[in-house]
Coordinates of C-alpha atoms in Angstrom, one line a residue:
M1 CA -6.1 -19.6 -40.8
K2 CA -6.6 -21.0 -37.3
T3 CA -10.0 -22.0 -36.2
A4 CA -12.0 -20.9 -33.3
S5 CA -15.2 -22.0 -31.7
V6 CA -18.4 -20.4 -32.9
N7 CA -20.1 -17.9 -30.5
S8 CA -23.8 -18.6 -30.6
S9 CA -24.9 -15.4 -29.0
S10 CA -25.3 -12.2 -31.0
I11 CA -22.7 -9.5 -30.7
M12 CA -25.6 -7.0 -30.9
D13 CA -26.7 -8.1 -27.4
M14 CA -23.8 -6.2 -26.0
F15 CA -25.2 -2.9 -27.3
E16 CA -28.4 -3.6 -25.3
Q17 CA -26.7 -4.0 -22.0
G18 CA -26.6 -0.2 -21.5
K19 CA -22.8 0.3 -21.1
V20 CA -20.5 2.1 -23.4
L21 CA -18.6 -0.5 -25.4
K22 CA -14.8 -0.2 -25.5
I23 CA -13.4 -1.4 -28.8
C24 CA -9.9 -2.0 -30.2
A25 CA -9.6 -0.4 -33.7
P26 CA -8.3 -2.1 -36.8
M27 CA -4.6 -1.3 -37.1
V28 CA -2.4 -2.5 -40.0
R29 CA 0.4 -4.7 -38.7
Y30 CA -0.6 -4.1 -35.0
S31 CA -4.1 -5.3 -34.1
K32 CA -3.1 -9.0 -34.7
L33 CA -4.0 -11.9 -32.5
A34 CA -1.2 -11.4 -29.9
F35 CA -2.1 -7.7 -29.3
R36 CA -5.8 -8.6 -29.3
S37 CA -5.1 -11.2 -26.6
L38 CA -3.3 -8.5 -24.5
V39 CA -6.0 -5.8 -24.7
R40 CA -8.8 -8.4 -23.9
K41 CA -7.0 -8.9 -20.5
Y42 CA -7.6 -5.2 -19.7
N43 CA -11.4 -4.7 -20.3
C44 CA -11.5 -4.4 -24.1
D45 CA -15.0 -5.6 -25.2
I46 CA -14.6 -6.0 -29.0
C47 CA -11.5 -6.4 -31.1
F48 CA -11.0 -5.7 -34.9
T49 CA -8.4 -7.4 -37.1
P50 CA -6.1 -5.3 -39.2
M51 CA -7.6 -4.3 -42.5
I52 CA -7.4 -7.2 -45.0
V53 CA -7.7 -6.7 -48.8
A54 CA -10.6 -9.0 -49.7
T55 CA -9.3 -9.9 -53.2
D56 CA -5.9 -10.9 -51.9
F57 CA -7.5 -12.8 -49.0
L58 CA -9.6 -14.9 -51.4
R59 CA -6.9 -15.4 -54.0
S60 CA -4.0 -16.6 -51.8
V61 CA -3.9 -19.3 -49.1
K62 CA -0.6 -17.7 -47.8
A63 CA -2.4 -14.4 -47.4
R64 CA -5.2 -16.0 -45.5
D65 CA -2.9 -17.7 -43.1
S66 CA -0.7 -14.7 -42.5
E67 CA -3.4 -12.0 -42.4
F68 CA -6.0 -13.7 -40.3
T69 CA -5.2 -15.8 -37.3
T70 CA -7.4 -16.4 -34.3
N71 CA -8.2 -18.8 -31.5
E72 CA -11.1 -19.8 -29.3
R73 CA -10.4 -17.1 -26.8
D74 CA -10.3 -14.3 -29.4
R75 CA -14.0 -13.4 -29.3
P76 CA -15.9 -11.2 -29.9
L77 CA -14.0 -10.6 -33.2
I78 CA -14.7 -8.4 -36.1
V79 CA -12.8 -8.9 -39.4
Q80 CA -12.3 -5.7 -41.4
F81 CA -12.0 -5.9 -45.1
A82 CA -11.0 -3.5 -47.8
A83 CA -13.2 -4.1 -50.9
H84 CA -14.7 -2.2 -53.8
D85 CA -17.3 -4.7 -55.1
A86 CA -20.2 -6.4 -53.3
Q87 CA -19.6 -10.0 -54.3
T88 CA -15.9 -10.0 -53.3
L89 CA -16.8 -8.7 -49.8
A90 CA -19.6 -11.2 -49.5
D91 CA -17.3 -14.1 -50.5
A92 CA -14.7 -12.9 -47.9
A93 CA -17.3 -12.6 -45.2
C94 CA -18.5 -16.2 -45.9
A95 CA -14.9 -17.4 -45.6
V96 CA -14.4 -15.9 -42.2
A97 CA -17.9 -16.2 -40.8
P98 CA -17.2 -19.6 -39.0
F99 CA -14.3 -18.0 -37.1
S100 CA -15.6 -14.5 -36.2
D101 CA -18.6 -12.6 -35.1
G102 CA -18.9 -10.1 -38.0
V103 CA -17.2 -8.2 -40.8
D104 CA -16.6 -4.5 -41.2
L105 CA -16.1 -2.6 -44.5
N106 CA -13.3 0.0 -44.3
C107 CA -14.7 3.2 -45.7
G108 CA -12.3 5.5 -43.8
C109 CA -8.6 4.7 -44.6
P110 CA -7.2 7.9 -46.0
Q111 CA -3.9 6.4 -47.4
R112 CA -3.2 7.2 -51.0
W113 CA -2.6 3.6 -52.1
A114 CA -6.0 2.5 -50.7
M115 CA -8.0 5.4 -52.2
S116 CA -6.3 5.0 -55.6
A117 CA -7.3 1.3 -55.6
G118 CA -10.9 2.2 -54.8
Y119 CA -10.7 1.2 -51.2
G120 CA -11.0 3.0 -47.9
A121 CA -12.2 6.6 -47.6
C122 CA -13.1 7.0 -51.3
L123 CA -16.2 4.8 -50.6
I124 CA -17.8 7.5 -48.5
N125 CA -18.5 9.2 -51.9
K126 CA -20.2 6.1 -53.2
P127 CA -23.1 5.5 -50.8
Q128 CA -25.0 3.3 -53.2
L129 CA -22.0 0.9 -53.6
V130 CA -21.7 0.8 -49.8
K131 CA -25.4 0.0 -49.5
D132 CA -25.1 -2.8 -52.0
M133 CA -22.1 -4.4 -50.3
V134 CA -23.8 -4.4 -46.9
R135 CA -26.9 -5.9 -48.4
Q136 CA -24.9 -8.6 -50.2
V137 CA -23.1 -9.6 -47.0
R138 CA -26.5 -9.8 -45.2
N139 CA -28.0 -12.0 -47.9
Q140 CA -25.1 -14.4 -48.4
V141 CA -23.9 -15.1 -44.8
D142 CA -26.0 -17.9 -43.4
N143 CA -26.0 -16.6 -39.8
P144 CA -28.6 -14.2 -38.6
N145 CA -26.4 -13.1 -35.6
Y146 CA -23.5 -12.3 -37.9
T147 CA -22.9 -8.6 -38.0
A148 CA -22.1 -6.4 -41.0
S149 CA -20.7 -2.9 -40.1
I150 CA -18.9 0.0 -41.8
K151 CA -16.2 2.4 -40.6
I152 CA -16.3 5.8 -42.1
R153 CA -14.9 9.3 -42.0
I154 CA -17.1 12.4 -42.3
H155 CA -17.6 14.8 -45.2
K156 CA -17.1 18.5 -45.1
D157 CA -20.8 18.6 -46.0
L158 CA -22.2 16.6 -43.1
R159 CA -25.5 16.1 -45.0
R160 CA -23.7 13.7 -47.3
T161 CA -22.4 11.7 -44.4
V162 CA -25.9 11.5 -42.9
D163 CA -27.2 10.3 -46.3
L164 CA -24.5 7.6 -46.4
C165 CA -25.4 6.3 -43.0
Q166 CA -29.1 6.3 -43.7
K167 CA -28.6 4.3 -46.9
A168 CA -26.4 1.8 -45.0
E169 CA -29.0 1.5 -42.3
S170 CA -31.7 0.7 -44.9
A171 CA -29.4 -2.1 -46.2
G172 CA -29.3 -3.7 -42.8
V173 CA -26.0 -2.4 -41.4
S174 CA -25.4 -3.6 -37.8
W175 CA -23.6 -0.5 -36.6
I176 CA -21.5 2.4 -37.9
T177 CA -18.1 3.5 -36.6
V178 CA -17.5 7.2 -37.2
H179 CA -14.0 8.7 -37.2
G180 CA -14.8 12.4 -36.5
R181 CA -12.4 13.8 -39.1
T182 CA -12.5 14.4 -42.8
T183 CA -10.3 12.5 -45.3
E184 CA -7.9 15.4 -45.4
E185 CA -7.6 15.8 -41.6
R186 CA -5.0 13.9 -39.6
H187 CA -4.3 15.3 -36.1
Q188 CA -6.9 18.1 -36.1
P189 CA -9.5 18.1 -33.3
V190 CA -12.3 15.6 -33.6
H191 CA -15.7 16.9 -34.7
Y192 CA -17.8 15.6 -31.9
D193 CA -20.8 17.6 -33.0
A194 CA -20.7 15.8 -36.3
I195 CA -20.7 12.4 -34.6
K196 CA -23.7 13.6 -32.4
T197 CA -25.6 14.7 -35.5
I198 CA -25.1 11.2 -37.1
K199 CA -26.1 9.5 -33.9
D200 CA -29.3 11.5 -33.8
S201 CA -30.0 10.8 -37.5
V202 CA -30.0 6.9 -37.4
S203 CA -31.3 4.2 -35.1
V204 CA -28.4 1.8 -35.4
P205 CA -25.6 1.9 -32.8
I206 CA -22.9 4.4 -33.5
I207 CA -19.2 4.0 -32.4
A208 CA -17.1 7.1 -32.0
N209 CA -13.4 7.0 -33.1
G210 CA -10.6 9.5 -32.7
D211 CA -8.4 10.9 -29.8
I212 CA -9.4 8.3 -27.2
K213 CA -6.2 8.3 -25.1
Y214 CA -7.4 7.7 -21.6
L215 CA -10.3 6.0 -19.9
R216 CA -11.8 9.3 -19.0
D217 CA -12.1 10.1 -22.7
V218 CA -14.5 7.3 -23.1
E219 CA -17.0 8.8 -20.7
S220 CA -16.5 12.4 -22.0
T221 CA -17.0 11.3 -25.6
H222 CA -20.2 9.4 -24.6
Q223 CA -21.4 12.5 -22.8
L224 CA -20.7 14.8 -25.8
T225 CA -22.2 12.5 -28.5
G226 CA -24.5 9.9 -26.9
V227 CA -22.7 7.1 -28.8
D228 CA -23.0 3.5 -27.9
G229 CA -19.3 2.8 -27.8
V230 CA -15.8 4.2 -28.5
M231 CA -12.9 2.8 -30.5
A232 CA -9.3 3.5 -29.7
A233 CA -6.2 3.0 -31.9
R234 CA -3.1 5.0 -30.9
G235 CA -4.3 5.3 -27.3
L236 CA -4.2 1.5 -27.0
L237 CA -0.9 1.2 -28.8
A238 CA 0.6 3.5 -26.1
N239 CA -1.2 1.9 -23.2
P240 CA -2.9 -1.5 -23.9
A241 CA -4.3 -1.3 -20.3
M242 CA -6.1 2.0 -21.0
F243 CA -9.6 0.6 -20.8
A244 CA -8.8 -0.8 -17.3
G245 CA -8.1 2.7 -16.0
Y246 CA -4.3 2.9 -16.2
E247 CA -2.9 6.3 -17.1
D248 CA 0.3 4.7 -18.4
T249 CA 1.3 1.2 -19.4
P250 CA 1.8 -0.8 -16.1
L251 CA 4.7 -3.1 -15.7
Q252 CA 2.4 -6.1 -15.5
C253 CA 1.0 -5.3 -18.9
V254 CA 4.5 -5.1 -20.4
W255 CA 5.4 -8.6 -19.1
D256 CA 2.0 -9.9 -20.2
W257 CA 2.9 -8.8 -23.7
V258 CA 6.3 -10.5 -23.4
D259 CA 4.6 -13.7 -22.3
I260 CA 1.9 -13.6 -25.0
S261 CA 4.4 -12.8 -27.8
I262 CA 6.7 -15.7 -26.8
E263 CA 3.8 -18.1 -26.5
Q264 CA 2.3 -17.2 -29.9
G265 CA 5.6 -16.8 -31.7
T266 CA 5.2 -13.1 -32.6
P267 CA 7.9 -11.8 -35.0
F268 CA 10.5 -9.7 -33.3
T269 CA 9.7 -6.6 -35.3
C270 CA 6.1 -6.6 -34.2
F271 CA 7.1 -7.6 -30.7
H272 CA 9.7 -4.8 -30.5
H273 CA 7.5 -2.0 -32.1
H274 CA 4.7 -2.6 -29.6
L275 CA 7.1 -2.3 -26.7
I276 CA 8.4 1.0 -28.2
Y277 CA 4.9 2.4 -28.1
M278 CA 4.2 1.1 -24.6
L279 CA 7.3 2.5 -23.0
E280 CA 7.3 5.9 -24.8
R281 CA 5.5 7.7 -22.0
V282 CA 7.4 6.1 -19.1
S283 CA 11.0 6.3 -20.5
S284 CA 13.4 9.1 -21.1
Q285 CA 14.9 10.1 -24.5
P286 CA 18.3 8.3 -23.9
E287 CA 16.4 5.2 -22.7
R288 CA 14.2 5.2 -25.8
K289 CA 17.3 5.5 -28.0
V290 CA 19.0 2.6 -26.4
F291 CA 15.8 0.4 -26.4
N292 CA 15.0 1.2 -30.0
S293 CA 18.5 -0.1 -31.0
L294 CA 18.0 -3.5 -29.5
S295 CA 17.9 -6.3 -32.1
S296 CA 16.8 -9.5 -30.4
T297 CA 14.1 -10.8 -28.1
S298 CA 16.7 -11.8 -25.5
A299 CA 18.3 -8.4 -25.5
V300 CA 14.8 -6.8 -25.0
I301 CA 14.0 -9.1 -22.1
D302 CA 17.4 -8.4 -20.4
Y303 CA 16.9 -4.7 -20.8
L304 CA 13.4 -4.8 -19.3
Q305 CA 14.6 -6.9 -16.4
N306 CA 17.6 -4.7 -15.6
T307 CA 15.8 -1.4 -16.1
Y308 CA 12.3 -2.1 -14.8
G309 CA 12.5 -5.4 -13.0
T310 CA 10.0 -8.2 -13.1
V311 CA 6.5 -8.1 -11.6
Q312 CA 7.8 -10.1 -8.7
D313 CA 10.5 -7.5 -8.1
L314 CA 7.8 -4.8 -8.2
E315 CA 5.8 -6.7 -5.6
T316 CA 8.9 -7.1 -3.5
K317 CA 9.7 -3.5 -3.8
R318 CA 6.1 -2.5 -2.9
K319 CA 6.3 -4.7 0.2
M320 CA 9.7 -3.2 1.2
T321 CA 8.3 0.2 0.6
L322 CA 5.4 -0.5 2.9
Q323 CA 7.8 -2.0 5.5
W324 CA 10.0 1.1 5.5
T325 CA 7.0 3.4 5.5
A326 CA 5.8 1.6 8.7
V327 CA 9.3 2.1 10.2
A328 CA 9.2 5.8 9.2
L329 CA 5.8 6.2 10.8
F330 CA 7.0 4.5 13.9
L331 CA 9.9 7.0 14.0
Y332 CA 7.5 9.9 13.7
A333 CA 5.4 8.5 16.4
E334 CA 8.5 8.2 18.7
I335 CA 9.4 11.9 18.0
T336 CA 5.8 12.9 18.8
V337 CA 5.7 11.0 22.1
I338 CA 9.1 12.4 23.2
L339 CA 8.0 15.9 22.4
I340 CA 4.8 15.4 24.4
L341 CA 6.7 14.0 27.3
C342 CA 8.9 17.0 27.3
L343 CA 6.1 19.6 27.5
P344 CA 7.1 22.0 30.3
F345 CA 3.6 22.6 31.6
I346 CA 3.0 19.0 32.5
S347 CA 4.8 18.0 35.7
A348 CA 6.5 14.7 36.4
R349 CA 3.9 13.9 39.1
R350 CA 1.1 14.6 36.7
W351 CA 2.7 12.1 34.2
Q352 CA 3.0 9.6 37.1
S353 CA -0.7 10.0 37.8
I354 CA -1.4 9.4 34.1
F355 CA 0.8 6.3 34.0
Q356 CA -1.2 5.0 37.0
L357 CA -4.4 4.8 35.0
R358 CA -5.9 1.4 34.5
I359 CA -5.1 1.1 30.8
W360 CA -1.4 1.9 31.4
S361 CA -1.3 -0.6 34.3
W362 CA -2.7 -3.2 31.8
M363 CA -0.1 -2.3 29.2
A364 CA 2.7 -2.3 31.7
R365 CA 2.4 -6.1 31.9
F366 CA 3.6 -6.4 28.3
W367 CA 6.0 -3.4 28.3
N368 CA 9.2 -5.3 28.7
K369 CA 8.3 -7.8 26.0
V370 CA 7.2 -5.1 23.6
F371 CA 10.4 -3.1 24.3
L372 CA 12.7 -6.0 23.6
T373 CA 10.8 -7.1 20.5
M374 CA 10.9 -3.7 19.0
I375 CA 14.6 -3.4 19.8
I376 CA 15.3 -6.7 18.0
I377 CA 13.2 -5.8 14.9
L378 CA 14.8 -2.3 14.6
I379 CA 18.3 -3.7 15.0
V380 CA 17.6 -6.4 12.3
L381 CA 16.3 -3.7 9.9
F382 CA 19.3 -1.5 10.8
L383 CA 21.7 -4.3 9.9
D384 CA 19.8 -5.0 6.7
A385 CA 20.1 -1.4 5.7
V386 CA 23.8 -1.5 6.5
R387 CA 24.2 -4.5 4.2
E388 CA 22.3 -2.7 1.4
V389 CA 24.5 0.4 1.7
R390 CA 27.6 -1.7 1.6
K391 CA 26.3 -3.6 -1.4
Y392 CA 25.5 -0.6 -3.5
S393 CA 28.5 1.4 -2.3
N394 CA 30.9 -1.2 -3.5
K395 CA 29.1 -2.1 -6.8
E396 CA 31.0 -1.0 -9.8
I397 CA 29.5 -0.1 -13.2
G398 CA 30.7 -2.6 -15.8
T399 CA 30.5 -2.8 -19.5
D400 CA 26.7 -2.9 -19.4
A401 CA 26.7 0.8 -18.6
K402 CA 27.5 1.5 -22.3
V403 CA 24.4 -0.5 -23.4
Q404 CA 22.3 0.8 -20.5
P405 CA 23.4 4.3 -19.6
N406 CA 20.6 4.6 -17.0
M407 CA 22.1 1.8 -14.9
F408 CA 24.3 4.3 -13.1
D409 CA 21.3 6.4 -12.1
H410 CA 19.5 3.3 -10.9
L411 CA 22.4 2.2 -8.7
H412 CA 22.6 5.7 -7.2
M413 CA 18.9 5.7 -6.5
K414 CA 19.2 2.3 -4.8
L415 CA 22.1 3.6 -2.7
F416 CA 20.2 6.7 -1.7
R417 CA 17.2 4.5 -0.6
A418 CA 19.5 2.2 1.3
Q419 CA 21.1 5.1 3.1
R420 CA 17.7 6.6 3.8
N421 CA 16.6 3.3 5.3
L422 CA 19.8 3.2 7.4
Y423 CA 19.1 6.6 8.9
I424 CA 15.4 5.8 9.6
S425 CA 16.2 2.5 11.4
G426 CA 19.2 4.0 13.3
F427 CA 17.2 6.9 14.6
A428 CA 14.3 4.7 15.4
V429 CA 16.5 2.5 17.6
F430 CA 18.1 5.5 19.3
L431 CA 14.8 7.3 20.0
W432 CA 13.2 4.0 21.2
L433 CA 16.0 3.8 23.9
V434 CA 15.7 7.5 24.6
M435 CA 11.9 7.2 25.1
K436 CA 12.4 4.2 27.5
R437 CA 15.0 6.1 29.5
L438 CA 12.8 9.3 29.5
I439 CA 9.8 7.5 30.9
T440 CA 12.1 5.9 33.6
L441 CA 13.5 9.3 34.5
I442 CA 10.0 10.8 34.7
N443 CA 8.9 8.1 37.2
Q444 CA 12.0 8.6 39.3
L445 CA 11.6 12.4 39.3
A446 CA 8.0 12.0 40.3
A447 CA 9.0 9.7 43.2
V448 CA 11.7 12.1 44.4
S449 CA 9.3 15.0 44.0
G450 CA 6.7 13.1 46.1
T451 CA 9.3 12.3 48.8
T452 CA 10.4 15.9 48.9
A453 CA 6.9 17.2 49.3
A454 CA 6.3 14.8 52.2
L455 CA 9.5 15.9 54.0
Q456 CA 8.6 19.5 53.5
M457 CA 5.2 18.9 55.0
Q458 CA 6.7 17.1 58.0
A459 CA 9.2 19.9 58.5
A460 CA 6.4 22.5 58.3
D461 CA 4.4 20.6 61.0
A462 CA 7.5 20.3 63.3
H463 CA 8.2 24.0 62.8
K464 CA 4.7 24.8 63.8
A465 CA 5.0 22.7 67.0
V466 CA 8.3 24.3 67.9
E467 CA 6.8 27.7 67.5
K468 CA 3.9 26.7 69.7
Y469 CA 6.1 25.4 72.4
I470 CA 8.3 28.5 72.3
K471 CA 5.2 30.7 72.5
D472 CA 3.9 28.8 75.5
N473 CA 7.3 29.0 77.2
E474 CA 7.5 32.7 76.6
Q475 CA 4.1 33.1 78.0
L476 CA 5.0 31.1 81.1
K477 CA 8.1 33.2 81.6
Q478 CA 6.3 36.4 81.3
T479 CA 3.7 35.2 83.8
L480 CA 6.3 34.2 86.3
M481 CA 9.0 36.9 85.8
E482 CA 7.0 39.9 84.8
G483 CA 3.7 39.3 86.4
V484 CA 2.4 42.0 88.7
G485 CA 0.1 41.5 91.8
D486 CA -1.5 38.5 93.3
K487 CA -3.6 37.8 90.2
A488 CA -0.5 37.3 88.0
T489 CA 1.1 35.2 90.7
A490 CA -2.0 33.0 91.0
E491 CA -2.1 32.5 87.3
G492 CA 1.5 31.5 87.2
M493 CA 1.0 29.1 90.1
D494 CA -2.0 27.6 88.4
L495 CA 0.1 26.9 85.3
L496 CA 2.9 25.4 87.4
R497 CA 0.4 23.2 89.3
K498 CA -1.0 22.0 85.9
E499 CA 2.5 21.2 84.7
M500 CA 3.4 19.6 88.0
G501 CA 0.2 17.5 87.9
K502 CA 1.1 16.3 84.4
L503 CA 4.6 15.5 85.5
K504 CA 3.3 13.6 88.6
D505 CA 0.9 11.6 86.5
E506 CA 3.7 10.7 84.1
L507 CA 6.0 9.8 87.0
K508 CA 3.3 7.7 88.6
S509 CA 2.6 5.8 85.4
S510 CA 6.3 5.3 84.9
G511 CA 6.7 4.1 88.5
D512 CA 3.8 1.7 88.1
A513 CA 5.3 0.4 84.9
L514 CA 8.6 0.0 86.7
K515 CA 7.1 -1.8 89.6
K516 CA 5.2 -4.1 87.3
S517 CA 8.4 -4.8 85.4
Q518 CA 10.2 -5.4 88.7
S519 CA 7.5 -7.9 89.9
D520 CA 7.7 -9.6 86.5
A521 CA 11.4 -9.8 86.9
D522 CA 11.1 -11.3 90.4
G523 CA 8.7 -13.9 89.2
M524 CA 11.0 -14.9 86.4
K525 CA 13.9 -15.0 88.9
K526 CA 12.0 -17.4 91.1
Q527 CA 11.1 -19.5 88.1
M528 CA 14.7 -19.7 87.1
E529 CA 15.7 -20.7 90.7
G530 CA 13.1 -23.5 90.7
L531 CA 14.3 -24.7 87.3
A532 CA 17.9 -24.7 88.5
R533 CA 17.0 -26.8 91.6
E534 CA 15.0 -29.2 89.4
Y535 CA 17.9 -29.4 87.0
E536 CA 20.3 -30.2 89.9
R537 CA 18.0 -32.9 91.2
L538 CA 17.7 -34.5 87.8
L539 CA 21.4 -34.4 87.4
K540 CA 21.9 -36.1 90.8
E541 CA 19.4 -38.9 89.9
H542 CA 21.1 -39.4 86.6
Q543 CA 24.5 -39.7 88.4
E544 CA 23.1 -42.3 90.8
L545 CA 21.6 -44.3 87.9
Q546 CA 24.9 -44.2 86.1
N547 CA 26.7 -45.5 89.2
L548 CA 24.3 -48.3 89.6
H549 CA 24.8 -49.2 86.0
D550 CA 28.5 -49.2 86.4
N551 CA 28.4 -51.5 89.5
G552 CA 26.1 -53.9 87.7
N553 CA 28.6 -54.2 84.9
K554 CA 31.5 -54.9 87.3
K555 CA 29.5 -57.8 89.0
D556 CA 28.9 -59.4 85.6
D557 CA 32.6 -59.3 84.9

């Protein structure tokens, strides 16, 4: 027997907090310290030990050490005993009181060996004996906070069950756990109406037991019966994380069990059987057949690593899934943008006006950097996907396939995912380049369209001017050639005088400009002649100075 620190607070305080307590049931061979340590990590409030025969527990030190182990973290803890006399139960309670928070009398075990020995469910037919045993524990355990509870099944005549519970209440029972089936029933539906009747008949807390397989069953049972807590057995064996809201055993819980079992030295049979229960819902029939045949802890760990991976692998896979999900979303965004850009009723010039908005002008400053960055990222992902495809395409199934037949399927699944990632990244790169080119072409088309429109406008203006001149010319011809009478001739002469006046004015302005240019040219010619004479004078003086200098040098010689 391993010791634990004493919990000074009463376990009964938990019932006064207003929440529905979640309790791990006593299970022979299963609800031992290692499993209790596991379910406590997943929101289990109270744990029961397996049922211990009180007489054997008191008689044998070996039995005490093997049947009851605990530690300082194993609280709150209820020790369940099988007993058929008050003093034996009281002595066993006194022995475990320093290491637990309460004892429970098993009045519900329907197994034949227990009932033939006077234990278990046969006690529900002996309400006075149950009352005496509860009172004896209360009187002899020197701890007012130490609880004494009973776990029962119901009678076919529910009045007898109510009478039993009321007698136990008068003896000072702390709470009563009710399994809502009779002694003869095994997998029949639970009688929730019976549990509710018992709850309404006593004032002590009532715990409901039976068919608690999911967290939602906790609330539904509470709603149906009004109980203060629920107790689960097979539901926790199949999913120790049930009270934390998991529908099936999570991978983290499986590896927690492996770590706890190795740390506490759990025997292989117990270690293996718990994993068989945990993996039953999440594995196929061939997988269960292979797993059930494993015969060592190392073989079990290798199987779990190869089949399900570690928690770190799960996190890595989750991160990779998020990464490729992001790439897939980016691919869908590219397709959407390209489809929008190709809408026939939005012209290139309209897109150009949209691109000229302030927000696009601000984004244009970073466009080239973003484009190159995305190209690099997508190419790296594409190359990684190529590596994965080559890795799983060339991997051969070895001898392990005989031991683990699901390995072939796992490799094909990994190959499929790698190929999917390859397609996603490849199309993402291609469409990114297509989108860049499409935007460029839209801008070029908009520029060409604008230039064409301007040229068309200029041509239209020129055409109008030509038509006007032709019209004026025709009118002039008609006036001159086809005019009749002095009035027509006068009108023609007036038009000619106006045209001659315009020509004379233009000729005069041209002549004035020519004269001005001629006078400017004459002035520049005179300046050039003056500059030429000045240059000849300076050249002549320079020559004279040079001669004087040469004569001076000769005299010195």
